[in-house]
Coordinates of C-alpha atoms and ligand atoms in Angstrom, one line a residue:
M1 CA 27.7 -0.5 -2.2
E2 CA 26.6 -3.8 -1.7
A3 CA 27.4 -7.1 -5.0
V4 CA 24.1 -7.3 -6.6
S5 CA 22.7 -9.1 -9.1
N6 CA 21.2 -8.0 -12.2
S7 CA 18.2 -10.0 -12.2
C8 CA 16.2 -6.8 -12.5
D9 CA 17.5 -6.5 -16.2
F10 CA 14.8 -5.6 -19.0
R11 CA 15.8 -9.2 -20.9
G12 CA 15.6 -11.1 -17.6
I13 CA 11.9 -10.2 -17.3
V14 CA 10.3 -11.1 -20.4
A15 CA 12.4 -14.2 -20.4
V16 CA 11.4 -15.3 -17.0
S17 CA 7.8 -13.3 -17.8
S18 CA 7.1 -16.6 -20.1
K19 CA 7.7 -19.2 -17.4
S20 CA 4.1 -18.4 -16.4
M21 CA 3.1 -19.2 -20.0
H22 CA 2.6 -22.6 -19.3
K23 CA -0.5 -24.2 -19.6
P24 CA -2.1 -23.7 -16.4
H25 CA -4.6 -26.1 -15.1
P26 CA -7.8 -26.6 -15.4
F27 CA -10.1 -23.9 -13.6
Q28 CA -12.1 -26.2 -11.7
T29 CA -14.9 -25.3 -9.1
D30 CA -18.0 -27.1 -6.9
D31 CA -19.6 -23.7 -6.9
V32 CA -21.9 -22.8 -9.7
R33 CA -22.0 -18.9 -8.7
L34 CA -17.8 -18.7 -9.8
R35 CA -18.3 -19.9 -13.4
P36 CA -20.1 -17.0 -14.7
I37 CA -17.6 -15.1 -13.2
H38 CA -14.7 -17.2 -14.5
E39 CA -16.1 -16.8 -18.2
K40 CA -15.9 -13.1 -17.6
V41 CA -12.1 -13.3 -16.1
L42 CA -11.4 -15.0 -19.2
A43 CA -12.7 -12.1 -21.4
R44 CA -11.5 -9.7 -19.7
Q45 CA -15.0 -8.3 -18.5
R46 CA -15.3 -6.5 -15.5
L47 CA -16.8 -7.5 -12.3
T48 CA -19.7 -6.8 -10.9
T49 CA -20.6 -5.8 -7.1
D50 CA -22.7 -9.1 -7.0
D51 CA -19.8 -11.0 -8.6
A52 CA -17.8 -9.5 -5.9
L53 CA -19.7 -10.6 -3.0
A54 CA -20.3 -14.0 -4.4
L55 CA -16.3 -14.2 -4.4
Y56 CA -16.1 -12.8 -0.9
R57 CA -18.4 -15.4 0.2
T58 CA -17.4 -19.0 -1.8
G59 CA -16.3 -21.4 -0.1
D60 CA -14.0 -22.5 -2.7
I61 CA -11.0 -20.1 -2.4
L62 CA -8.9 -21.8 -4.5
A63 CA -10.8 -20.6 -7.6
V64 CA -10.9 -17.3 -6.8
G65 CA -7.3 -17.8 -6.1
W66 CA -6.7 -19.5 -9.0
M67 CA -8.7 -16.6 -11.6
A68 CA -6.3 -13.8 -9.6
N69 CA -3.6 -15.6 -10.6
T70 CA -4.9 -15.9 -14.4
V71 CA -5.4 -12.2 -14.1
R72 CA -1.8 -11.1 -12.3
E73 CA 0.1 -13.9 -14.5
R74 CA -1.5 -11.8 -17.6
M75 CA -1.0 -8.9 -16.4
H76 CA 3.5 -9.4 -14.4
G77 CA 3.8 -12.6 -15.7
D78 CA 6.3 -13.8 -12.8
R79 CA 6.9 -10.4 -12.3
T80 CA 7.3 -9.4 -8.5
Y81 CA 8.5 -5.8 -6.9
F82 CA 10.0 -4.9 -4.1
N83 CA 11.9 -1.9 -3.0
V84 CA 14.6 -0.2 -0.9
N85 CA 12.4 2.1 1.1
R86 CA 12.6 3.7 4.8
H87 CA 9.5 4.8 7.1
L88 CA 10.0 7.7 8.4
N89 CA 7.4 8.7 11.0
P90 CA 7.9 12.2 12.3
T91 CA 5.0 12.5 14.8
N92 CA 2.6 10.4 16.3
V93 CA 1.4 13.2 18.1
C94 CA -2.5 13.0 16.8
V95 CA -5.6 14.7 17.3
A96 CA -7.8 12.4 15.8
A97 CA -8.1 9.4 18.3
C98 CA -9.5 7.1 15.2
R99 CA -10.5 4.0 17.7
L100 CA -8.2 1.4 14.9
C101 CA -5.2 3.3 15.9
A102 CA -2.2 2.2 18.5
F103 CA -0.1 4.7 17.2
G104 CA -1.5 8.0 17.1
R105 CA -0.6 9.6 21.1
K106 CA -2.0 13.2 22.5
K107 CA 0.5 15.3 23.1
D108 CA 0.9 15.5 26.4
S109 CA 0.7 11.6 26.9
S110 CA 3.4 9.4 27.4
G111 CA 5.5 7.8 24.4
A112 CA 4.5 10.9 22.0
Y113 CA 7.1 12.4 20.4
T114 CA 7.9 15.4 17.4
M115 CA 11.0 14.9 15.9
A116 CA 12.9 17.8 15.4
L117 CA 13.5 19.1 12.0
E118 CA 17.2 18.1 11.9
E119 CA 16.3 15.0 14.1
A120 CA 13.9 14.0 11.5
F121 CA 16.8 14.6 9.2
E122 CA 19.5 12.3 11.3
T123 CA 16.9 9.7 11.4
A124 CA 16.2 9.3 7.7
A125 CA 20.3 9.1 7.4
S126 CA 20.4 6.6 10.2
G127 CA 20.9 3.5 8.2
Y128 CA 21.0 4.8 4.9
S129 CA 23.0 3.6 2.2
E130 CA 22.9 4.7 -1.5
A131 CA 20.8 1.4 -1.8
V132 CA 17.3 3.8 -1.1
T133 CA 14.9 4.6 -2.9
E134 CA 12.3 5.7 -1.1
F135 CA 11.1 7.6 2.1
H136 CA 7.6 6.3 2.8
I137 CA 7.0 9.6 5.4
V138 CA 3.5 9.6 7.5
G139 CA 2.4 10.8 10.6
G140 CA -0.7 11.9 13.1
L141 CA -2.0 15.0 13.3
H142 CA -0.5 17.0 14.8
P143 CA -2.5 20.1 16.5
D144 CA 0.3 22.9 16.4
L145 CA 3.0 22.0 14.1
P146 CA 3.1 24.7 11.3
F147 CA 2.4 24.2 7.5
Q148 CA 6.0 25.5 7.1
Y149 CA 7.1 22.4 9.7
F150 CA 6.3 20.2 6.7
L151 CA 7.3 21.8 4.3
D152 CA 10.4 22.6 5.4
L153 CA 10.8 18.9 6.6
I154 CA 10.4 17.8 2.6
S155 CA 12.5 20.3 1.1
G156 CA 15.6 19.6 3.6
L157 CA 14.8 16.2 3.2
K158 CA 15.3 16.4 -0.9
Q159 CA 18.2 19.1 -0.7
R160 CA 20.3 16.2 1.8
F161 CA 18.9 13.5 -0.2
P162 CA 18.0 14.4 -3.6
Q163 CA 17.7 11.0 -5.6
V164 CA 15.0 9.7 -3.3
H165 CA 11.4 9.6 -4.2
L166 CA 9.4 11.6 -1.1
K167 CA 5.9 9.4 -0.8
A168 CA 5.0 11.8 1.8
F169 CA 1.1 12.1 3.6
T170 CA -2.0 10.3 3.3
M171 CA -4.9 12.1 1.8
V172 CA -5.7 12.4 5.5
E173 CA -2.8 14.4 7.0
V174 CA -3.1 16.7 3.4
A175 CA -6.7 17.4 4.9
Y176 CA -5.6 18.3 7.9
L177 CA -2.8 20.0 6.4
A178 CA -4.8 22.1 4.4
K179 CA -7.3 23.4 7.5
R180 CA -4.7 24.1 9.9
A181 CA -3.2 26.4 7.1
K182 CA -6.8 27.8 5.6
L183 CA -5.7 26.9 2.2
S184 CA -7.4 25.0 -0.4
I185 CA -6.6 21.5 -0.3
G186 CA -5.6 22.0 -4.8
Q187 CA -3.3 24.8 -3.1
T188 CA -1.8 22.4 -0.2
L189 CA -1.0 20.1 -2.6
E190 CA 0.6 22.8 -5.1
Q191 CA 3.2 23.9 -1.8
L192 CA 4.0 20.3 -1.1
K193 CA 4.6 19.4 -4.7
N194 CA 6.7 22.6 -4.5
A195 CA 9.0 21.5 -1.8
G196 CA 9.8 17.9 -3.1
V197 CA 6.7 15.4 -2.5
D198 CA 6.7 12.8 -5.7
S199 CA 4.1 11.8 -4.7
L200 CA 1.4 9.9 -1.7
P201 CA 0.7 7.1 -0.1
G202 CA -2.8 5.6 0.4
G203 CA -3.0 5.2 3.9
G204 CA -6.5 6.7 5.9
A205 CA -8.6 5.2 3.3
E206 CA -9.5 2.5 5.8
I207 CA -13.5 2.0 4.9
F208 CA -15.0 4.4 3.3
A209 CA -19.2 3.6 4.5
D210 CA -19.9 6.2 6.7
R211 CA -21.6 3.5 9.0
V212 CA -18.0 2.0 9.3
R213 CA -16.5 5.4 10.0
H214 CA -17.9 6.7 12.6
I215 CA -17.2 3.3 14.4
I216 CA -13.4 3.9 13.4
C217 CA -12.5 6.6 12.5
D218 CA -15.0 8.9 13.3
H219 CA -12.4 12.0 13.1
K220 CA -10.8 11.6 10.1
I221 CA -11.8 13.0 6.9
D222 CA -15.2 11.1 5.6
G223 CA -14.8 8.8 2.4
D224 CA -15.8 11.3 -0.3
Q225 CA -12.9 13.8 0.9
W226 CA -10.7 11.0 0.7
L227 CA -11.4 10.7 -2.6
E228 CA -11.5 14.2 -3.8
T229 CA -8.5 15.1 -2.6
A230 CA -6.9 12.0 -4.0
K231 CA -8.4 12.8 -6.9
L232 CA -6.9 16.7 -6.7
A233 CA -3.9 15.3 -6.3
H234 CA -3.8 13.0 -9.4
E235 CA -5.0 15.7 -11.9
M236 CA -2.0 17.5 -10.6
G237 CA 0.9 14.8 -11.8
L238 CA 1.0 13.5 -7.9
K239 CA 0.5 9.4 -8.1
S240 CA -0.5 7.8 -5.0
N241 CA -1.4 4.3 -3.9
A242 CA -4.5 3.3 -2.2
T243 CA -5.6 1.5 0.9
M244 CA -8.7 -0.6 2.5
L245 CA -8.2 -1.6 6.1
Y246 CA -10.4 -4.9 6.3
G247 CA -10.8 -7.3 9.5
H248 CA -12.7 -5.3 12.0
V249 CA -16.5 -3.7 12.2
E250 CA -17.2 -3.6 8.5
N251 CA -18.8 -7.0 5.8
D252 CA -18.8 -7.5 2.7
E253 CA -21.2 -4.9 1.5
D254 CA -18.7 -2.4 2.9
R255 CA -15.8 -4.1 1.1
V256 CA -17.4 -3.9 -2.5
D257 CA -18.6 -0.4 -2.0
H258 CA -15.0 0.6 -0.9
L259 CA -13.2 -1.1 -4.1
L260 CA -15.9 0.0 -6.5
K261 CA -15.1 3.7 -5.6
L262 CA -12.0 3.6 -5.7
R263 CA -12.3 1.2 -9.0
A264 CA -14.2 4.2 -10.3
L265 CA -12.1 7.4 -9.8
Q266 CA -9.7 5.4 -11.3
D267 CA -11.2 5.3 -14.3
Q268 CA -11.2 8.7 -14.2
T269 CA -7.9 9.9 -12.9
G270 CA -5.8 6.8 -13.8
G271 CA -3.3 7.6 -10.3
F272 CA -3.3 5.1 -8.3
Q273 CA -0.7 2.8 -8.8
T274 CA -1.0 -0.1 -6.5
F275 CA -3.5 -1.0 -3.6
I276 CA -2.6 -2.5 -0.6
P277 CA -5.0 -4.0 1.6
L278 CA -4.6 -4.1 5.3
A279 CA -5.7 -5.9 7.8
F280 CA -7.0 -4.8 11.3
H281 CA -4.4 -5.0 14.2
P282 CA -6.4 -4.5 17.4
D283 CA -3.9 -5.1 20.1
N284 CA -3.8 -2.0 21.5
T285 CA -6.1 -0.1 20.3
P286 CA -9.6 0.4 21.6
L287 CA -11.1 -2.5 19.3
Q288 CA -8.5 -4.8 21.0
H289 CA -11.7 -7.2 21.7
L290 CA -11.8 -8.0 17.8
P291 CA -10.1 -11.0 16.5
K292 CA -7.3 -10.8 14.4
T293 CA -8.0 -11.6 10.8
T294 CA -6.6 -14.9 9.4
G295 CA -4.6 -16.5 6.6
M296 CA -7.4 -17.1 5.0
T297 CA -9.6 -13.8 4.9
D298 CA -6.4 -11.8 3.8
I299 CA -5.5 -14.6 0.9
R300 CA -8.7 -13.9 0.1
Q301 CA -8.4 -9.9 0.5
I302 CA -5.9 -10.3 -2.4
A303 CA -7.4 -12.2 -4.9
V304 CA -11.0 -10.3 -4.8
S305 CA -8.8 -7.0 -4.5
R306 CA -7.0 -8.5 -7.8
L307 CA -10.0 -9.1 -9.8
V308 CA -12.5 -6.2 -9.0
L309 CA -9.5 -4.1 -9.5
D310 CA -9.2 -4.3 -13.5
N311 CA -7.7 -0.9 -13.5
F312 CA -5.5 -0.6 -10.6
P313 CA -1.7 -2.1 -12.0
H314 CA -0.5 -3.5 -8.8
I315 CA -1.7 -4.8 -5.5
K316 CA 0.7 -5.2 -2.7
A317 CA 0.6 -8.0 0.0
Y318 CA 2.7 -5.7 2.4
W319 CA 4.6 -8.2 4.4
Q320 CA 5.1 -6.3 7.4
M321 CA 1.2 -6.8 7.9
M322 CA 0.6 -9.9 6.9
T323 CA 3.9 -11.5 7.5
A324 CA 6.0 -12.5 5.2
K325 CA 4.9 -16.2 5.0
I326 CA 1.5 -15.0 4.2
A327 CA 2.4 -12.0 2.1
Q328 CA 4.4 -15.1 -0.2
I329 CA 1.5 -17.2 -0.9
A330 CA -0.5 -14.1 -1.6
L331 CA 2.1 -13.6 -4.9
R332 CA 0.6 -16.9 -6.0
F333 CA -3.7 -15.3 -5.2
G334 CA -3.4 -11.9 -6.8
A335 CA -0.3 -10.1 -5.6
D336 CA 2.7 -8.7 -7.6
D337 CA 4.3 -6.6 -4.6
I338 CA 6.0 -7.3 -1.6
D339 CA 6.3 -3.9 -0.7
G340 CA 9.9 -3.0 0.9
T341 CA 13.0 -3.1 3.2
V342 CA 11.1 -1.2 5.2
I343 CA 13.5 -0.1 7.8
E344 CA 11.7 0.9 10.6
E345 CA 8.3 0.4 10.8
K346 CA 6.3 1.9 13.9
I347 CA 2.7 1.7 12.9
Y348 CA 2.3 -1.9 12.7
H349 CA 4.3 -2.3 15.4
D350 CA 2.4 -0.4 17.9
A351 CA -0.5 -2.5 17.1
G352 CA 0.9 -5.4 17.9
A353 CA 2.7 -6.7 14.4
T354 CA 5.3 -9.3 15.3
T355 CA 7.4 -9.2 11.5
P356 CA 10.8 -8.1 12.2
Q357 CA 11.1 -4.0 11.8
G358 CA 12.8 -4.5 8.2
M359 CA 14.2 -7.3 6.0
R360 CA 17.4 -7.0 4.3
R361 CA 16.9 -6.8 0.4
E362 CA 18.5 -10.7 0.0
D363 CA 15.7 -11.7 2.1
L364 CA 13.0 -10.5 0.0
M365 CA 14.5 -11.9 -3.1
R366 CA 15.1 -15.3 -1.9
L367 CA 11.0 -15.5 -0.1
I368 CA 9.8 -14.4 -3.9
R369 CA 12.2 -16.7 -5.7
E370 CA 10.9 -19.7 -3.4
A371 CA 7.2 -18.5 -4.2
G372 CA 8.2 -19.5 -7.9
R373 CA 8.5 -15.5 -8.8
E374 CA 11.2 -13.1 -10.4
P375 CA 11.5 -10.5 -8.0
V376 CA 12.2 -7.3 -9.6
E377 CA 13.5 -4.2 -7.5
R378 CA 11.8 -1.1 -8.8
D379 CA 11.6 2.5 -7.1
T380 CA 8.3 4.5 -6.5
L381 CA 7.1 4.5 -9.6
Y382 CA 8.3 1.2 -10.8
R383 CA 10.8 1.8 -12.7
P384 CA 13.2 -1.2 -12.6
V385 CA 16.5 -0.3 -10.6
I386 CA 19.7 -1.8 -12.0
R387 CA 22.7 -1.9 -9.6
T388 CA 25.9 -2.8 -10.0
E389 CA 28.8 -2.9 -7.9
T390 CA 29.5 0.8 -8.4
S391 CA 26.1 2.3 -9.2
V392 CA 22.3 2.4 -8.7
T393 CA 20.5 3.6 -12.0
V394 CA 16.2 3.9 -12.7
A395 CA 15.6 2.5 -15.7
V396 CA 12.7 5.4 -17.2
Ligands
SF4_1 S1 -4.7 6.6 12.7 FE1 -4.2 8.8 11.9 S2 -5.4 9.9 12.0 FE2 -6.1 8.1 13.2 S3 -5.4 8.2 15.5 FE3 -4.0 7.1 14.4 S4 -2.3 9.0 13.4 FE4 -4.4 9.5 14.0

């Protein structure tokens, strides 16, 4: 067991949080559209569609960031969450052929792979240490693998790694498994939960608007089905995350529509933990003629998300996607989570990401500290993980 500091102690959090209670810089902007939004933010009022559009369209990114940071510090002080996790992608074989994707392969294409169960267990075990608290498990929509394979995968992992949280299968995968097994979504979720799935990741949401979905991921479930699947999962007690893929063919209205649909569902279920804006990486996809997002777009997306999604506890700056350097800046623009150590990320790297495929715990903590924030190691459900020389415990 590695030696670790005990900076995740709750008393530490309270003490450090108070650092953020310093008198904030005065709000300044030349954009008159932002003044009423600023008033609403201070009064904790909900932002409208027009407010969100103004946040996307203003040139005053610092004013947007100021407001997002105000909300972020009101909710979390300086606390910035990360976890020690491992990604597991059991197959990249996929029937969907989304134009946004560089990961999925037809089953007889070069580079296609499907792990036998034992291979998946060995992969999970490679690089594993007691420090790992989460397996993040997503993959392609395989046309031949039976539902039982996925149930056996989950129950086998649970048996071998009982203390590890299994965050597995996007809403898109759940809907596909249900279709193949000829079960309802509810029955499918129930069986996955009984096998050992603890929560669901947030992928596959992309952009909910039909016009965009037809271009980037025509064969996936539509936005309403994604939301309905999430609703059923939440009603069953399974928490999930939610994502939005931006920076391709969507416009500001599509982004706002996406955020407001998530906010409306969260009002009903309260089941979302974290919103994760994902920048589109075009390399090796059929949309590779599109330019990559810029740092300014990434930062703005974090800030707008924090301001519009007033009922989401957490906004994540996913360092693998936006680079560690931009993610660090995002911690001052509304983000309170930077994701995890991520052993062996595949999906973004197939799409040309140049970030490392994992980061050491100490390096993540340094990034957070140098942004003037306090690192808090969490488990998947945001319970602080407390480490000593000889043990790891989760505060409940
Ligand atoms: S994004 Fe997902 S569903 Fe679409 S092709 Fe890639 S792996 Fe398949």
